[in-house]
Coordinates of C-alpha atoms (C1' of nucleotides) in Angstrom, one line a residue:
Chain A
M1 CA -4.1 -21.7 17.4
G2 CA -7.0 -21.1 19.8
R3 CA -8.4 -18.2 18.0
S4 CA -11.9 -18.4 16.8
P5 CA -12.4 -17.9 13.1
C6 CA -13.8 -14.6 12.0
C7 CA -16.9 -16.3 10.6
E8 CA -18.6 -19.6 10.2
K9 CA -16.7 -21.0 7.2
A10 CA -19.1 -23.8 6.7
H11 CA -22.0 -21.6 5.8
T12 CA -20.3 -18.9 3.8
N13 CA -19.8 -18.5 0.1
K14 CA -16.3 -18.1 -1.3
G15 CA -14.9 -17.0 -4.6
A16 CA -16.2 -14.5 -7.1
W17 CA -19.1 -12.4 -6.1
T18 CA -22.3 -12.6 -8.0
K19 CA -24.2 -9.6 -9.2
E20 CA -27.0 -10.3 -6.8
E21 CA -24.6 -10.4 -3.9
D22 CA -23.1 -7.1 -5.0
E23 CA -26.5 -5.6 -5.2
R24 CA -27.4 -6.8 -1.7
L25 CA -24.3 -5.4 -0.3
I26 CA -24.6 -2.1 -2.0
A27 CA -28.3 -1.8 -0.9
Y28 CA -27.5 -2.6 2.7
I29 CA -24.6 -0.1 2.9
R30 CA -26.6 2.6 1.2
A31 CA -29.4 2.0 3.8
H32 CA -27.3 1.5 6.9
G33 CA -23.8 2.7 6.1
E34 CA -20.5 0.9 6.8
G35 CA -20.8 -0.5 10.2
C36 CA -20.0 -3.7 12.0
W37 CA -18.6 -5.9 9.2
R38 CA -19.0 -9.0 11.3
S39 CA -22.7 -8.7 11.6
L40 CA -23.3 -7.2 8.2
P41 CA -23.5 -10.3 6.2
K42 CA -26.3 -11.7 8.3
A43 CA -28.2 -8.4 8.4
A44 CA -27.8 -8.0 4.6
G45 CA -28.8 -11.6 3.9
L46 CA -25.4 -12.5 2.5
L47 CA -23.7 -15.9 3.0
R48 CA -20.4 -14.2 3.2
C49 CA -17.7 -13.6 5.7
G50 CA -17.7 -10.1 7.1
K51 CA -14.2 -9.6 5.9
S52 CA -15.1 -10.7 2.4
C53 CA -17.9 -8.1 2.4
R54 CA -15.6 -5.4 3.6
L55 CA -13.0 -6.2 0.9
R56 CA -15.6 -6.4 -1.8
W57 CA -17.0 -3.0 -0.8
I58 CA -13.7 -1.3 -0.4
N59 CA -12.0 -2.7 -3.4
Y60 CA -14.8 -2.9 -5.9
L61 CA -18.2 -1.5 -5.0
R62 CA -17.4 1.8 -3.3
P63 CA -18.9 4.6 -5.4
D64 CA -15.9 6.8 -5.2
L65 CA -13.6 4.3 -6.9
K66 CA -11.7 5.4 -10.0
R67 CA -11.7 2.5 -12.3
G68 CA -9.5 2.3 -15.3
N69 CA -5.9 2.6 -16.2
F70 CA -3.4 4.3 -14.0
T71 CA -2.0 7.6 -15.5
E72 CA 1.7 8.3 -15.9
E73 CA 1.4 10.7 -13.1
E74 CA -0.1 8.1 -10.8
D75 CA 2.7 5.7 -11.8
E76 CA 5.4 8.2 -10.8
L77 CA 3.6 9.1 -7.6
I78 CA 3.3 5.4 -6.6
I79 CA 7.0 4.9 -7.3
K80 CA 8.0 7.8 -5.3
L81 CA 5.7 7.0 -2.4
H82 CA 6.9 3.4 -2.5
S83 CA 10.5 4.5 -2.3
L84 CA 9.6 6.4 0.9
L85 CA 7.0 4.1 2.5
G86 CA 7.9 0.6 1.2
N87 CA 5.0 -1.8 0.9
K88 CA 2.6 0.3 2.9
W89 CA -0.1 0.1 0.3
S90 CA -2.8 1.6 2.4
L91 CA -0.7 4.7 3.0
I92 CA 0.2 4.9 -0.7
A93 CA -3.5 4.4 -1.6
G94 CA -4.3 7.3 0.8
R95 CA -2.5 9.6 -1.6
L96 CA -4.3 8.4 -4.7
P97 CA -7.9 9.3 -4.5
G98 CA -10.2 6.6 -6.0
R99 CA -7.5 3.9 -5.8
T100 CA -7.4 1.1 -3.3
D101 CA -4.5 -0.5 -1.6
N102 CA -5.2 -3.8 -3.3
E103 CA -5.4 -2.2 -6.7
I104 CA -2.1 -0.4 -6.2
K105 CA -0.5 -3.5 -4.8
N106 CA -1.6 -5.5 -7.8
Y107 CA -0.5 -2.7 -10.2
W108 CA 2.8 -2.5 -8.5
N109 CA 3.5 -6.2 -8.8
T110 CA 2.3 -6.5 -12.4
H111 CA 3.4 -3.2 -14.0
I112 CA 5.6 -1.0 -12.0
R113 CA 8.0 -3.6 -10.8
R114 CA 8.7 -4.5 -14.4
K115 CA 8.9 -0.8 -15.4
L116 CA 11.5 -0.1 -12.8
L117 CA 13.5 -3.2 -13.7
N118 CA 13.5 -2.1 -17.3
R119 CA 14.9 1.2 -16.1
G120 CA 17.6 -0.6 -14.3
I121 CA 16.2 0.3 -10.9
D122 CA 15.7 -2.3 -8.1
P123 CA 12.0 -2.0 -7.2
V124 CA 12.8 -2.9 -3.6
S125 CA 15.6 -0.5 -2.8
H126 CA 14.9 2.0 -5.6
R127 CA 18.6 2.1 -6.4
P128 CA 20.3 1.3 -9.6
I129 CA 20.5 -2.5 -10.0
N130 CA 24.2 -2.4 -11.0
E131 CA 25.2 -0.3 -8.0
P132 CA 27.6 -2.3 -5.9
A133 CA 26.2 -3.7 -2.7
Q134 CA 27.1 -1.5 0.2
E135 CA 26.4 -1.2 3.8
T136 CA 23.2 0.7 3.9
A137 CA 23.0 2.9 6.9
S138 CA 19.6 4.4 7.5
T139 CA 18.4 7.3 9.5
T140 CA 15.7 6.9 12.0
I141 CA 13.8 10.0 12.9
S142 CA 11.7 9.8 16.0
F143 CA 8.7 12.0 16.4
S144 CA 7.6 11.3 19.9
A145 CA 6.0 14.5 20.9
N146 CA 8.3 17.4 20.2
D147 CA 11.5 15.5 20.9
V148 CA 13.2 14.7 17.7
K149 CA 15.9 12.2 17.7
I150 CA 18.0 10.9 14.8
E151 CA 19.9 7.7 15.0
E152 CA 21.7 5.5 12.5
K153 CA 20.5 2.0 11.7
S154 CA 21.1 -0.5 9.0
S155 CA 17.8 -1.5 7.7
M156 CA 14.8 0.0 6.0
A157 CA 11.5 0.0 7.6
V158 CA 8.5 2.1 8.4
E159 CA 7.3 1.6 11.9
D160 CA 3.8 2.9 12.3
D161 CA 3.3 2.3 16.0
T162 CA 6.4 4.0 17.2
K163 CA 5.9 6.8 14.7
N164 CA 9.5 6.2 13.6
I165 CA 10.3 6.2 9.9
E166 CA 13.6 4.8 8.8
I167 CA 14.8 6.2 5.5
E168 CA 17.8 5.3 3.5
P169 CA 19.7 8.6 3.3
P170 CA 20.7 9.5 -0.2
N171 CA 24.4 9.8 -0.3
E172 CA 25.0 10.7 3.3
E173 CA 22.1 13.1 3.1
R174 CA 20.2 13.6 6.4
C175 CA 16.5 13.4 5.8
P176 CA 14.6 16.2 7.2
D177 CA 11.7 15.9 9.6
L178 CA 9.2 13.4 8.4
N179 CA 6.3 12.2 10.3
L180 CA 3.4 9.9 9.4
E181 CA 1.5 12.8 8.2
L182 CA 4.2 12.9 5.6
R183 CA 5.1 16.5 6.2
I184 CA 8.6 17.7 5.5
S185 CA 9.6 20.4 7.9
P186 CA 12.6 20.2 10.1
P187 CA 11.8 21.3 13.6
Y188 CA 14.3 24.1 13.8
Q189 CA 16.6 25.7 11.3
P190 CA 18.7 28.4 12.8
H191 CA 20.3 29.0 9.4
P192 CA 17.8 27.9 6.8
E193 CA 20.0 29.2 4.0
K194 CA 22.3 26.3 4.8
M195 CA 19.7 24.0 3.4
V196 CA 20.5 25.2 0.0
A197 CA 23.6 23.2 -0.3
K198 CA 22.1 20.0 1.2
S199 CA 18.9 19.9 -0.8
L200 CA 18.5 16.9 -3.1
C201 CA 15.8 16.2 -5.6
F202 CA 14.1 12.8 -5.8
A203 CA 16.2 11.6 -8.7
C204 CA 19.4 12.3 -6.7
S205 CA 17.9 10.6 -3.7
L206 CA 17.7 7.5 -5.9
G207 CA 21.3 7.9 -6.9
L208 CA 20.5 9.3 -10.3
Q209 CA 22.5 12.5 -10.0
N210 CA 22.9 14.4 -13.3
S211 CA 20.1 12.4 -14.9
K212 CA 17.5 14.2 -16.9
D213 CA 15.1 13.7 -14.0
C214 CA 17.3 15.6 -11.7
H215 CA 15.9 18.9 -10.7
C216 CA 17.6 19.8 -7.6
K217 CA 16.2 23.0 -6.3
I218 CA 15.1 24.4 -3.0
V219 CA 11.5 24.3 -2.2
Y220 CA 11.7 25.6 1.3
N221 CA 10.0 28.7 2.3
I222 CA 10.8 30.9 5.2
G223 CA 8.2 31.1 7.9
T224 CA 6.1 34.1 8.6
S225 CA 7.1 37.0 10.7
S226 CA 6.5 34.9 13.9
G227 CA 9.7 33.1 13.0
N228 CA 8.6 29.9 14.6
N229 CA 6.8 28.2 11.8
S230 CA 9.4 28.2 9.1
S231 CA 9.1 25.1 7.0
V232 CA 11.6 23.6 4.8
G233 CA 10.6 21.1 2.1
Y234 CA 12.6 18.6 0.2
D235 CA 11.8 18.2 -3.4
F236 CA 11.2 14.5 -3.3
L237 CA 8.0 14.5 -5.1
T238 CA 8.4 16.8 -8.1
I239 CA 6.1 15.4 -10.7
N240 CA 6.4 16.7 -14.2
N241 CA 8.0 19.8 -12.8
R242 CA 5.1 20.4 -10.5
I243 CA 6.2 20.4 -6.9
L244 CA 4.2 18.0 -4.7
D245 CA 5.0 19.5 -1.3
Y246 CA 5.0 17.0 1.6
R247 CA 2.9 19.4 3.5
S248 CA 0.0 18.3 1.3
L249 CA 0.6 14.7 2.1
E250 CA -1.3 14.3 5.3
M251 CA -2.2 10.8 6.1
K252 CA -5.8 10.3 7.1
Chain B
dA1 C1' -7.9 -24.4 -34.0
dA2 C1' -5.7 -26.3 -30.1
dT3 C1' -2.7 -25.9 -26.4
dA4 C1' 0.7 -24.2 -23.1
dG5 C1' 2.6 -20.6 -20.8
dA6 C1' 2.3 -15.8 -19.2
dT7 C1' -0.2 -12.2 -17.2
dG8 C1' -3.7 -9.6 -14.5
dC9 C1' -6.5 -9.1 -10.8
dA10 C1' -10.2 -10.4 -7.5
dA11 C1' -10.4 -12.6 -3.4
dC12 C1' -8.6 -15.2 0.5
dC13 C1' -5.6 -16.0 4.5
dG14 C1' -3.4 -15.1 8.6
dC15 C1' -1.2 -11.8 11.3
dC16 C1' -1.1 -7.5 13.8
dC17 C1' -3.0 -3.5 16.1
dC18 C1' -6.4 -1.0 18.6
dC19 C1' -9.7 -0.6 21.9
dA20 C1' -13.6 -1.7 24.9
dG21 C1' -14.7 -4.2 28.8
Chain C
dC1 C1' -3.0 -4.0 33.4
dC2 C1' -4.9 -7.9 30.8
dT3 C1' -7.7 -10.1 27.4
dG4 C1' -10.5 -11.0 23.5
dG5 C1' -13.0 -9.3 19.5
dG6 C1' -13.1 -6.6 15.4
dG7 C1' -11.1 -4.2 11.8
dG8 C1' -7.2 -3.4 8.8
dC9 C1' -3.3 -4.7 6.3
dG10 C1' 0.2 -7.1 3.4
dG11 C1' 1.3 -11.4 1.2
dT12 C1' -0.4 -15.0 -1.5
dT13 C1' -3.4 -17.8 -4.2
dG14 C1' -6.3 -19.2 -7.9
dC15 C1' -8.9 -18.4 -11.8
dA16 C1' -10.0 -16.0 -16.1
dT17 C1' -8.0 -14.0 -20.0
dC18 C1' -4.5 -13.1 -23.3
dT19 C1' -0.6 -14.3 -26.2
dA20 C1' 2.6 -17.2 -28.6
dT21 C1' 3.5 -21.3 -30.8

DNA sequence: AATAGATGCAACCGCCCCCAG
DNA sequence: CCTGGGGGCGGTTGCATCTAT
């Protein structure tokens, strides 16, 4: 359409980066920091599109990147985060220090998808493949200010801008409060003890009740004496029996 | 050893969102 | 409030490498 291109394509290199280009980019960012990507190539003496520089830096040259194979723990964390967030690779990457969204996206498509298929789990819905198709109602939890609303819908999506997250409820389970900071803490629990009967582990949330991975247990803790800040967590992210509380999952 | 097919991953493309003017 | 530019993101592509025949 009428939109101007992000850079002058005719005078930019494309394809694999050379060692010299990498060195120029690293040297420039070391000296000036990450700034205006559009003007960076010219300032750094690179015949590259600003977006290309940004991508190269973020996905490959950044000093804090953790290169190498993903660990089993990282695998499981990615799977669990993906079941909650869908293809929000940048959000998922935010929970894996040293990993980039592109890297995780590639890893998902090449390894984890197949791994889940081998386990008989649909990598999109995270449900058992042979489970009969059913009307999937989902729960939308709105977090506009302090006013929390829950409504039923029939799709799965994460809507960043509205700060609504739609989650497929596991077996009629109502999901607790979940905001983009990925904190689990229902706003108000007059009878927190009732949470005991409703708590599901992550395996159950995937329809794998009674599996060896099922470790339903309560991870809520009652608030302090003030009584107003009680927080109740769901054990979605138990990894190797170590509880990953959502309260540690702040985004950005 | 040669070749075809499969796989992995870096990089690109185009759309969307945010924000300054 | 509107608009355009810049940055960010997810999907896709293309090439290098690996594996099977």
